[in-house]
């Protein structure tokens, strides 16, 4: 993951909201159908979908979470998660925080971005 120039006004707004929380956001994109096997991190992370969609499986919790543009997922450190990218691909902003900074359980905030219109296409900058 690396710092990148934000591609659209809506994406810039998402990035600014994460920065306002004291987070440095990185941007990543994946192609349709890309998958990540179950894994966990030693840090808390907030993921905001800027474009497209992605589905997360939380195997230890028996939960599935579908995220669309504008949705946010907060994952506490140690949360096992796997992911499958939606049919149009996905671009996300991701912020890392010290373990224990977020809630002790995953939190989904639909439409965290407020009203989000079509976000447009942006170039890929890497993968998580």
Tab-separated table of N, CA and C in Angstrom:
chain	number	residue	atom	x	y	z
A	1	UNK	N	0.836	-1.167	0.000
A	1	UNK	CA	0.000	0.000	0.000
A	1	UNK	C	0.884	1.234	0.000
A	2	UNK	N	0.505	2.243	-0.747
A	2	UNK	CA	1.290	3.453	-0.748
A	2	UNK	C	0.413	4.666	-0.889
A	3	UNK	N	0.925	5.800	-0.447
A	3	UNK	CA	0.197	7.052	-0.571
A	3	UNK	C	0.032	7.357	-2.051
A	4	UNK	N	-1.120	7.835	-2.431
A	4	UNK	CA	-1.375	8.118	-3.838
A	4	UNK	C	-2.203	9.380	-3.961
A	5	UNK	N	-2.180	9.961	-5.134
A	5	UNK	CA	-3.038	11.091	-5.421
A	5	UNK	C	-4.462	10.578	-5.577
A	6	UNK	N	-5.406	11.236	-4.937
A	6	UNK	CA	-6.797	10.810	-5.005
A	6	UNK	C	-7.357	11.158	-6.374
A	7	UNK	N	-8.219	10.277	-6.898
A	7	UNK	CA	-8.670	10.383	-8.264
A	7	UNK	C	-9.877	11.255	-8.526
A	8	UNK	N	-10.809	11.392	-7.601
A	8	UNK	CA	-12.034	12.144	-7.846
A	8	UNK	C	-12.330	13.030	-6.650
A	9	UNK	N	-13.234	13.983	-6.847
A	9	UNK	CA	-13.623	14.859	-5.744
A	9	UNK	C	-14.215	14.053	-4.599
A	10	UNK	N	-15.044	13.054	-4.910
A	10	UNK	CA	-15.648	12.233	-3.861
A	10	UNK	C	-14.590	11.437	-3.116
A	11	UNK	N	-13.623	10.924	-3.837
A	11	UNK	CA	-12.534	10.178	-3.206
A	11	UNK	C	-11.706	11.103	-2.315
A	12	UNK	N	-11.484	12.313	-2.766
A	12	UNK	CA	-10.755	13.292	-1.957
A	12	UNK	C	-11.509	13.597	-0.670
A	13	UNK	N	-12.833	13.659	-0.743
A	13	UNK	CA	-13.646	13.908	0.439
A	13	UNK	C	-13.508	12.767	1.439
A	14	UNK	N	-13.518	11.524	0.960
A	14	UNK	CA	-13.346	10.376	1.849
A	14	UNK	C	-11.987	10.438	2.532
A	15	UNK	N	-10.974	10.726	1.760
A	15	UNK	CA	-9.616	10.817	2.284
A	15	UNK	C	-9.534	11.907	3.348
A	16	UNK	N	-10.146	13.061	3.079
A	16	UNK	CA	-10.137	14.171	4.039
A	16	UNK	C	-10.851	13.789	5.335
A	17	UNK	N	-11.941	13.041	5.237
A	17	UNK	CA	-12.661	12.609	6.451
A	17	UNK	C	-11.800	11.692	7.296
A	18	UNK	N	-11.077	10.778	6.664
A	18	UNK	CA	-10.175	9.911	7.429
A	18	UNK	C	-9.053	10.728	8.063
A	19	UNK	N	-8.504	11.682	7.327
A	19	UNK	CA	-7.453	12.539	7.880
A	19	UNK	C	-7.967	13.342	9.066
A	20	UNK	N	-9.212	13.790	9.004
A	20	UNK	CA	-9.796	14.571	10.101
A	20	UNK	C	-9.874	13.758	11.387
A	21	UNK	N	-9.889	12.437	11.263
A	21	UNK	CA	-9.889	11.554	12.433
A	21	UNK	C	-8.471	11.319	12.949
A	22	UNK	N	-7.493	11.908	12.278
A	22	UNK	CA	-6.107	11.712	12.676
A	22	UNK	C	-5.453	10.523	12.003
A	23	UNK	N	-6.054	10.036	10.929
A	23	UNK	CA	-5.531	8.868	10.219
A	23	UNK	C	-4.869	9.279	8.913
A	24	UNK	N	-3.830	8.555	8.544
A	24	UNK	CA	-3.240	8.705	7.219
A	24	UNK	C	-3.786	7.561	6.379
A	25	UNK	N	-4.479	7.907	5.330
A	25	UNK	CA	-5.111	6.886	4.488
A	25	UNK	C	-4.214	6.531	3.314
A	26	UNK	N	-4.187	5.248	2.996
A	26	UNK	CA	-3.544	4.753	1.790
A	26	UNK	C	-4.639	4.235	0.873
A	27	UNK	N	-4.327	4.170	-0.394
A	27	UNK	CA	-5.309	3.790	-1.407
A	27	UNK	C	-4.860	2.515	-2.094
A	28	UNK	N	-5.805	1.609	-2.336
A	28	UNK	CA	-5.509	0.394	-3.093
A	28	UNK	C	-6.703	0.020	-3.950
A	29	UNK	N	-6.399	-0.694	-4.999
A	29	UNK	CA	-7.435	-1.137	-5.940
A	29	UNK	C	-7.193	-2.588	-6.316
A	30	UNK	N	-8.272	-3.282	-6.646
A	30	UNK	CA	-8.199	-4.661	-7.107
A	30	UNK	C	-9.184	-4.884	-8.240
A	31	UNK	N	-8.880	-5.890	-9.035
A	31	UNK	CA	-9.697	-6.267	-10.181
A	31	UNK	C	-10.880	-7.136	-9.747
A	32	UNK	N	-11.924	-7.202	-10.582
A	32	UNK	CA	-13.077	-8.051	-10.274
A	32	UNK	C	-12.657	-9.488	-9.963
A	33	UNK	N	-13.248	-10.035	-8.920
A	33	UNK	CA	-13.009	-11.423	-8.558
A	33	UNK	C	-11.734	-11.697	-7.777
A	34	UNK	N	-10.871	-10.692	-7.601
A	34	UNK	CA	-9.662	-10.916	-6.800
A	34	UNK	C	-10.064	-11.363	-5.402
A	35	UNK	N	-9.241	-12.246	-4.815
A	35	UNK	CA	-9.550	-12.825	-3.500
A	35	UNK	C	-8.354	-12.697	-2.565
A	36	UNK	N	-8.671	-12.582	-1.293
A	36	UNK	CA	-7.673	-12.628	-0.227
A	36	UNK	C	-8.101	-13.703	0.749
A	37	UNK	N	-7.200	-14.606	1.072
A	37	UNK	CA	-7.486	-15.637	2.057
A	37	UNK	C	-7.576	-15.038	3.451
A	38	UNK	N	-8.118	-15.819	4.371
A	38	UNK	CA	-8.288	-15.345	5.749
A	38	UNK	C	-6.933	-14.992	6.355
A	39	UNK	N	-6.889	-13.833	6.993
A	39	UNK	CA	-5.692	-13.357	7.669
A	39	UNK	C	-6.115	-12.322	8.706
A	40	UNK	N	-5.194	-11.932	9.549
A	40	UNK	CA	-5.458	-10.911	10.568
A	40	UNK	C	-4.245	-9.988	10.636
A	41	UNK	N	-4.431	-8.839	11.274
A	41	UNK	CA	-3.358	-7.863	11.435
A	41	UNK	C	-3.176	-7.544	12.914
A	42	UNK	N	-2.012	-7.011	13.255
A	42	UNK	CA	-1.741	-6.620	14.644
A	42	UNK	C	-2.201	-5.200	14.933
A	43	UNK	N	-2.813	-4.557	13.986
A	43	UNK	CA	-3.281	-3.183	14.130
A	43	UNK	C	-4.760	-3.118	13.766
A	44	UNK	N	-5.432	-2.074	14.263
A	44	UNK	CA	-6.806	-1.792	13.853
A	44	UNK	C	-6.750	-1.167	12.464
A	45	UNK	N	-7.790	-1.402	11.670
A	45	UNK	CA	-7.836	-0.711	10.387
A	45	UNK	C	-9.256	-0.325	10.028
A	46	UNK	N	-9.354	0.828	9.366
A	46	UNK	CA	-10.616	1.323	8.826
A	46	UNK	C	-10.492	1.257	7.312
A	47	UNK	N	-11.491	0.661	6.669
A	47	UNK	CA	-11.525	0.538	5.213
A	47	UNK	C	-12.765	1.271	4.719
A	48	UNK	N	-12.572	2.184	3.771
A	48	UNK	CA	-13.687	2.905	3.157
A	48	UNK	C	-13.663	2.602	1.660
A	49	UNK	N	-14.787	2.144	1.130
A	49	UNK	CA	-14.872	1.841	-0.302
A	49	UNK	C	-15.125	3.145	-1.055
A	50	UNK	N	-14.199	3.484	-1.942
A	50	UNK	CA	-14.337	4.687	-2.757
A	50	UNK	C	-15.067	4.400	-4.064
A	51	UNK	N	-14.867	3.197	-4.603
A	51	UNK	CA	-15.489	2.837	-5.876
A	51	UNK	C	-15.640	1.322	-5.929
A	52	UNK	N	-16.733	0.850	-6.516
A	52	UNK	CA	-16.942	-0.582	-6.691
A	52	UNK	C	-17.497	-1.248	-5.446
A	53	UNK	N	-17.118	-2.520	-5.249
A	53	UNK	CA	-17.644	-3.275	-4.111
A	53	UNK	C	-16.668	-4.368	-3.713
A	54	UNK	N	-16.813	-4.820	-2.466
A	54	UNK	CA	-15.986	-5.892	-1.927
A	54	UNK	C	-16.779	-6.580	-0.823
A	55	UNK	N	-16.629	-7.886	-0.718
A	55	UNK	CA	-17.303	-8.659	0.328
A	55	UNK	C	-16.250	-9.232	1.264
A	56	UNK	N	-16.487	-9.079	2.557
A	56	UNK	CA	-15.588	-9.612	3.579
A	56	UNK	C	-16.261	-10.766	4.293
A	57	UNK	N	-15.494	-11.797	4.556
A	57	UNK	CA	-15.920	-12.907	5.408
A	57	UNK	C	-15.132	-12.788	6.701
A	58	UNK	N	-15.833	-12.911	7.829
A	58	UNK	CA	-15.198	-12.904	9.142
A	58	UNK	C	-15.415	-14.287	9.734
A	59	UNK	N	-14.545	-15.251	9.393
A	59	UNK	CA	-14.806	-16.650	9.727
A	59	UNK	C	-14.948	-16.926	11.219
A	60	UNK	N	-14.174	-16.268	12.053
A	60	UNK	CA	-14.266	-16.510	13.495
A	60	UNK	C	-15.577	-16.005	14.086
A	61	UNK	N	-16.197	-15.055	13.402
A	61	UNK	CA	-17.452	-14.470	13.887
A	61	UNK	C	-18.663	-14.987	13.123
A	62	UNK	N	-18.434	-15.761	12.051
A	62	UNK	CA	-19.541	-16.276	11.252
A	62	UNK	C	-20.326	-15.184	10.555
A	63	UNK	N	-19.634	-14.110	10.142
A	63	UNK	CA	-20.306	-12.975	9.499
A	63	UNK	C	-19.788	-12.760	8.088
A	64	UNK	N	-20.687	-12.266	7.234
A	64	UNK	CA	-20.342	-11.797	5.895
A	64	UNK	C	-20.747	-10.337	5.819
A	65	UNK	N	-19.909	-9.530	5.201
A	65	UNK	CA	-20.173	-8.098	5.100
A	65	UNK	C	-19.950	-7.673	3.658
A	66	UNK	N	-20.970	-7.095	3.041
A	66	UNK	CA	-20.867	-6.576	1.681
A	66	UNK	C	-20.746	-5.064	1.755
A	67	UNK	N	-19.698	-4.522	1.151
A	67	UNK	CA	-19.471	-3.081	1.149
A	67	UNK	C	-19.585	-2.531	-0.264
A	68	UNK	N	-20.233	-1.380	-0.375
A	68	UNK	CA	-20.394	-0.649	-1.630
A	68	UNK	C	-19.710	0.708	-1.480
A	69	UNK	N	-19.639	1.464	-2.569
A	69	UNK	CA	-19.035	2.794	-2.520
A	69	UNK	C	-19.662	3.628	-1.409
A	70	UNK	N	-18.803	4.213	-0.583
A	70	UNK	CA	-19.238	5.055	0.527
A	70	UNK	C	-19.332	4.340	1.857
A	71	UNK	N	-19.302	3.002	1.855
A	71	UNK	CA	-19.402	2.229	3.098
A	71	UNK	C	-18.043	2.132	3.783
A	72	UNK	N	-18.088	1.962	5.114
A	72	UNK	CA	-16.870	1.853	5.922
A	72	UNK	C	-16.932	0.599	6.786
A	73	UNK	N	-15.782	-0.044	6.950
A	73	UNK	CA	-15.639	-1.187	7.843
A	73	UNK	C	-14.465	-0.920	8.766
A	74	UNK	N	-14.717	-0.965	10.074
A	74	UNK	CA	-13.656	-0.873	11.073
A	74	UNK	C	-13.362	-2.280	11.564
A	75	UNK	N	-12.115	-2.699	11.429
A	75	UNK	CA	-11.695	-4.038	11.846
A	75	UNK	C	-10.688	-3.922	12.991
A	76	UNK	N	-11.039	-4.440	14.163
A	76	UNK	CA	-10.076	-4.423	15.264
A	76	UNK	C	-8.912	-5.380	14.998
A	77	UNK	N	-7.788	-5.101	15.613
A	77	UNK	CA	-6.617	-5.970	15.503
A	77	UNK	C	-7.004	-7.402	15.853
A	78	UNK	N	-6.424	-8.345	15.126
A	78	UNK	CA	-6.656	-9.754	15.406
A	78	UNK	C	-7.900	-10.347	14.776
A	79	UNK	N	-8.706	-9.546	14.094
A	79	UNK	CA	-9.927	-10.045	13.457
A	79	UNK	C	-9.577	-10.773	12.160
A	80	UNK	N	-9.853	-12.073	12.111
A	80	UNK	CA	-9.639	-12.841	10.886
A	80	UNK	C	-10.616	-12.333	9.823
A	81	UNK	N	-10.100	-12.072	8.623
A	81	UNK	CA	-10.962	-11.630	7.533
A	81	UNK	C	-10.411	-12.109	6.198
A	82	UNK	N	-11.332	-12.430	5.308
A	82	UNK	CA	-11.035	-12.787	3.924
A	82	UNK	C	-11.873	-11.852	3.062
A	83	UNK	N	-11.514	-11.708	1.793
A	83	UNK	CA	-12.257	-10.777	0.947
A	83	UNK	C	-12.343	-11.278	-0.487
A	84	UNK	N	-13.442	-10.895	-1.150
A	84	UNK	CA	-13.651	-11.139	-2.578
A	84	UNK	C	-14.119	-9.823	-3.189
A	85	UNK	N	-13.436	-9.388	-4.237
A	85	UNK	CA	-13.765	-8.140	-4.913
A	85	UNK	C	-14.976	-8.342	-5.815
A	86	UNK	N	-15.845	-7.336	-5.875
A	86	UNK	CA	-17.064	-7.385	-6.672
A	86	UNK	C	-16.814	-7.341	-8.173
A	87	UNK	N	-17.896	-7.432	-8.936
A	87	UNK	CA	-17.811	-7.589	-10.395
A	87	UNK	C	-17.273	-6.374	-11.136
A	88	UNK	N	-17.234	-5.202	-10.510
A	88	UNK	CA	-16.674	-4.014	-11.166
A	88	UNK	C	-15.314	-3.624	-10.598
A	89	UNK	N	-14.744	-4.472	-9.751
A	89	UNK	CA	-13.494	-4.119	-9.097
A	89	UNK	C	-13.762	-3.253	-7.875
A	90	UNK	N	-12.700	-2.796	-7.237
A	90	UNK	CA	-12.855	-1.977	-6.033
A	90	UNK	C	-11.650	-1.060	-5.873
A	91	UNK	N	-11.906	0.121	-5.351
A	91	UNK	CA	-10.871	1.035	-4.878
A	91	UNK	C	-11.245	1.393	-3.455
A	92	UNK	N	-10.297	1.227	-2.547
A	92	UNK	CA	-10.543	1.507	-1.129
A	92	UNK	C	-9.497	2.455	-0.577
A	93	UNK	N	-9.883	3.160	0.467
A	93	UNK	CA	-8.955	3.917	1.291
A	93	UNK	C	-8.844	3.155	2.595
A	94	UNK	N	-7.638	3.003	3.092
A	94	UNK	CA	-7.417	2.201	4.294
A	94	UNK	C	-6.519	2.964	5.255
A	95	UNK	N	-6.948	3.044	6.511
A	95	UNK	CA	-6.173	3.708	7.556
A	95	UNK	C	-5.850	2.702	8.651
A	96	UNK	N	-4.607	2.701	9.096
A	96	UNK	CA	-4.174	1.819	10.181
A	96	UNK	C	-4.061	2.628	11.466
A	97	UNK	N	-4.410	1.982	12.567
A	97	UNK	CA	-4.316	2.609	13.885
A	97	UNK	C	-3.751	1.599	14.870
A	98	UNK	N	-3.300	2.105	15.990
A	98	UNK	CA	-2.786	1.223	17.040
A	98	UNK	C	-3.890	0.279	17.500
A	99	UNK	N	-3.507	-0.953	17.816
A	99	UNK	CA	-4.478	-1.931	18.326
A	99	UNK	C	-5.198	-1.342	19.530
A	100	UNK	N	-6.511	-1.539	19.572
A	100	UNK	CA	-7.324	-1.019	20.662
A	100	UNK	C	-7.878	0.371	20.423
A	101	UNK	N	-7.571	0.971	19.270
A	101	UNK	CA	-8.068	2.315	18.949
A	101	UNK	C	-9.526	2.312	18.517
A	102	UNK	N	-9.971	1.200	17.937
A	102	UNK	CA	-11.343	1.087	17.445
A	102	UNK	C	-12.146	0.197	18.382
A	103	UNK	N	-13.394	0.007	18.078
A	103	UNK	CA	-14.262	-0.870	18.876
A	103	UNK	C	-13.678	-2.281	18.926
A	104	UNK	N	-14.104	-3.061	19.897
A	104	UNK	CA	-13.569	-4.415	20.066
A	104	UNK	C	-14.179	-5.418	19.084
A	105	UNK	N	-15.249	-5.048	18.411
A	105	UNK	CA	-15.894	-5.874	17.386
A	105	UNK	C	-15.908	-5.094	16.073
A	106	UNK	N	-15.935	-5.785	14.932
A	106	UNK	CA	-16.038	-5.078	13.655
A	106	UNK	C	-17.305	-4.220	13.592
A	107	UNK	N	-17.167	-3.043	13.012
A	107	UNK	CA	-18.288	-2.115	12.880
A	107	UNK	C	-18.418	-1.727	11.412
A	108	UNK	N	-19.627	-1.886	10.873
A	108	UNK	CA	-19.924	-1.470	9.503
A	108	UNK	C	-20.751	-0.196	9.573
A	109	UNK	N	-20.340	0.810	8.803
A	109	UNK	CA	-21.100	2.051	8.710
A	109	UNK	C	-21.493	2.247	7.251
A	110	UNK	N	-22.726	1.820	6.898
A	110	UNK	CA	-23.180	2.026	5.517
A	110	UNK	C	-23.275	3.519	5.215
A	111	UNK	N	-22.910	3.866	4.013
A	111	UNK	CA	-23.019	5.260	3.543
A	111	UNK	C	-22.275	6.220	4.466
A	112	UNK	N	-21.141	5.774	5.038
A	112	UNK	CA	-20.322	6.614	5.904
A	112	UNK	C	-19.983	7.932	5.215
A	113	UNK	N	-19.849	7.878	3.915
A	113	UNK	CA	-19.478	9.059	3.150
A	113	UNK	C	-20.636	10.025	2.966
A	114	UNK	N	-21.826	9.679	3.446
A	114	UNK	CA	-22.982	10.519	3.180
A	114	UNK	C	-23.492	10.204	1.795
A	115	UNK	N	-23.941	11.181	1.102
A	115	UNK	CA	-24.430	10.974	-0.255
A	115	UNK	C	-23.243	10.864	-1.193
A	116	UNK	N	-23.097	9.714	-1.815
A	116	UNK	CA	-21.999	9.485	-2.751
A	116	UNK	C	-22.598	9.193	-4.112
A	117	UNK	N	-22.238	10.016	-5.086
A	117	UNK	CA	-22.697	9.743	-6.445
A	117	UNK	C	-21.635	8.896	-7.134
A	118	UNK	N	-21.778	8.686	-8.412
A	118	UNK	CA	-20.805	7.875	-9.146
A	118	UNK	C	-19.411	8.449	-8.922
A	119	UNK	N	-18.504	7.617	-8.474
A	119	UNK	CA	-17.181	8.092	-8.096
A	119	UNK	C	-16.196	8.103	-9.257
A	120	UNK	N	-16.556	7.515	-10.376
A	120	UNK	CA	-15.651	7.534	-11.517
A	120	UNK	C	-14.516	6.546	-11.373
A	121	UNK	N	-13.763	6.375	-12.423
A	121	UNK	CA	-12.670	5.415	-12.404
A	121	UNK	C	-11.382	6.098	-11.983
A	122	UNK	N	-10.572	5.360	-11.235
A	122	UNK	CA	-9.266	5.845	-10.812
A	122	UNK	C	-8.257	4.745	-11.069
A	123	UNK	N	-7.002	5.106	-11.193
A	123	UNK	CA	-6.000	4.095	-11.508
A	123	UNK	C	-5.615	3.283	-10.278
A	124	UNK	N	-5.210	2.057	-10.497
A	124	UNK	CA	-4.767	1.180	-9.415
A	124	UNK	C	-3.412	1.639	-8.905
A	125	UNK	N	-3.211	1.503	-7.583
A	125	UNK	CA	-1.930	1.893	-7.000
A	125	UNK	C	-1.295	0.787	-6.193
A	126	UNK	N	-1.937	-0.362	-6.075
A	126	UNK	CA	-1.356	-1.434	-5.294
A	126	UNK	C	-2.427	-2.247	-4.633
A	127	UNK	N	-1.997	-3.233	-3.883
A	127	UNK	CA	-2.932	-4.119	-3.205
A	127	UNK	C	-2.592	-4.172	-1.732
A	128	UNK	N	-3.600	-4.461	-0.887
A	128	UNK	CA	-3.343	-4.493	0.556
A	128	UNK	C	-2.440	-5.648	0.941
